[in-house]
Amino acid sequence: MKLLSIDYIPGQEFEALGMVKGAVVQTKNFGKDFMAGMKTLVGGEVTAYTEMLNEARQIAVKRMVDEAKEMGADAVVGIRYGSAQMMQGAAEVLAYGTAVRFK
């Protein structure tokens, strides 16, 4: 399945089937959360949170693609991501776009 952040596929006609989305609320375990908090003392990238968000994006995209497949889509265009902190150490990640079928 093609996944594109642009709203069109060059040279390809398609019909829009509707919006699809995938969401996940992801958290790290206490030990990693504690170590990430300690990182604020010295600065730098908090790799535990970077990994958590990467994993959350992958899950959200998979859920979005699964929903698109159920609609009979060939691609999802106009993909966007959103995120929000739900609580300390937990984030919601949302992936959404428009499911399309090729003509």
CSV table of C-alpha atoms in Angstrom, one decimal:
chain,number,residue,atom,x,y,z
A,1,MET,CA,0.0,0.0,0.0
A,2,LYS,CA,1.3,3.4,-0.9
A,3,LEU,CA,1.5,5.9,1.9
A,4,LEU,CA,2.0,9.5,1.0
A,5,SER,CA,2.0,12.8,2.8
A,6,ILE,CA,1.0,14.7,-0.4
A,7,ASP,CA,-2.6,14.9,-1.4
A,8,TYR,CA,-2.2,13.3,-4.8
A,9,ILE,CA,-0.3,10.6,-6.6
A,10,PRO,CA,1.4,11.9,-9.8
A,11,GLY,CA,-0.1,10.4,-12.9
A,12,GLN,CA,-2.6,8.3,-10.9
A,13,GLU,CA,-6.4,8.8,-10.9
A,14,PHE,CA,-8.2,7.7,-7.8
A,15,GLU,CA,-11.4,8.0,-5.8
A,16,ALA,CA,-11.5,9.0,-2.2
A,17,LEU,CA,-13.0,6.4,0.1
A,18,GLY,CA,-12.8,8.4,3.3
A,19,MET,CA,-10.6,9.3,6.3
A,20,VAL,CA,-8.7,6.6,8.1
A,21,LYS,CA,-6.8,6.9,11.3
A,22,GLY,CA,-4.8,4.9,13.8
A,23,ALA,CA,-4.0,5.9,17.4
A,24,VAL,CA,-2.0,4.6,20.3
A,25,VAL,CA,-1.2,5.8,23.8
A,26,GLN,CA,2.3,4.6,24.5
A,27,THR,CA,4.4,4.6,27.7
A,28,LYS,CA,7.8,3.4,28.9
A,29,ASN,CA,8.3,1.4,32.0
A,30,PHE,CA,9.2,3.0,35.3
A,31,GLY,CA,12.9,2.2,35.1
A,32,LYS,CA,13.3,3.9,31.7
A,33,ASP,CA,11.1,6.8,32.7
A,34,PHE,CA,13.2,7.3,35.8
A,35,MET,CA,16.4,7.3,33.7
A,36,ALA,CA,14.9,9.7,31.2
A,37,GLY,CA,14.1,12.0,34.1
A,38,MET,CA,17.7,11.9,35.2
A,39,LYS,CA,18.8,12.9,31.7
A,40,THR,CA,17.2,16.3,32.3
A,41,LEU,CA,20.1,17.0,34.7
A,42,VAL,CA,22.8,16.8,32.1
A,43,GLY,CA,20.8,17.5,28.9
A,44,GLY,CA,20.9,15.8,25.5
A,45,GLU,CA,18.6,13.5,23.7
A,46,VAL,CA,16.3,11.3,25.7
A,47,THR,CA,16.6,8.2,23.6
A,48,ALA,CA,14.1,6.2,25.6
A,49,TYR,CA,11.4,8.7,24.6
A,50,THR,CA,12.6,8.9,21.0
A,51,GLU,CA,12.3,5.1,20.8
A,52,MET,CA,8.9,5.2,22.5
A,53,LEU,CA,7.6,7.8,19.9
A,54,ASN,CA,9.1,5.9,17.0
A,55,GLU,CA,7.4,2.7,18.2
A,56,ALA,CA,4.1,4.6,18.7
A,57,ARG,CA,4.2,6.0,15.2
A,58,GLN,CA,4.7,2.6,13.7
A,59,ILE,CA,1.7,1.2,15.6
A,60,ALA,CA,-0.5,4.1,14.7
A,61,VAL,CA,0.5,3.8,11.0
A,62,LYS,CA,-0.2,0.0,11.1
A,63,ARG,CA,-3.7,0.6,12.5
A,64,MET,CA,-4.4,3.3,9.9
A,65,VAL,CA,-3.3,1.0,7.1
A,66,ASP,CA,-5.4,-1.9,8.5
A,67,GLU,CA,-8.4,0.4,8.5
A,68,ALA,CA,-7.7,1.5,4.9
A,69,LYS,CA,-7.4,-2.2,3.8
A,70,GLU,CA,-10.8,-2.9,5.3
A,71,MET,CA,-12.2,-0.2,3.0
A,72,GLY,CA,-10.5,-1.7,0.0
A,73,ALA,CA,-8.0,1.1,-0.4
A,74,ASP,CA,-4.9,1.0,-2.6
A,75,ALA,CA,-3.2,3.9,-0.9
A,76,VAL,CA,-3.5,6.5,1.8
A,77,VAL,CA,-2.8,10.1,0.8
A,78,GLY,CA,-2.4,13.3,2.9
A,79,ILE,CA,-1.0,11.5,5.8
A,80,ARG,CA,-0.5,13.6,8.9
A,81,TYR,CA,0.7,12.8,12.5
A,82,GLY,CA,-0.5,14.3,15.7
A,83,SER,CA,0.7,13.8,19.2
A,84,ALA,CA,-0.1,14.8,22.7
A,85,GLN,CA,1.2,14.1,26.2
A,86,MET,CA,-1.4,12.2,28.1
A,87,MET,CA,0.5,12.0,31.4
A,88,GLN,CA,4.2,12.0,32.5
A,89,GLY,CA,6.0,9.5,30.4
A,90,ALA,CA,3.0,8.7,28.1
A,91,ALA,CA,2.1,10.1,24.7
A,92,GLU,CA,-0.7,9.6,22.3
A,93,VAL,CA,0.2,9.4,18.6
A,94,LEU,CA,-2.3,9.7,15.9
A,95,ALA,CA,-1.8,9.0,12.2
A,96,TYR,CA,-4.5,9.9,9.7
A,97,GLY,CA,-5.1,10.4,6.0
A,98,THR,CA,-7.5,9.7,3.2
A,99,ALA,CA,-7.9,6.2,1.9
A,100,VAL,CA,-8.1,6.0,-1.9
A,101,ARG,CA,-8.8,3.4,-4.6
A,102,PHE,CA,-7.1,3.6,-8.0
A,103,LYS,CA,-9.3,4.0,-11.0
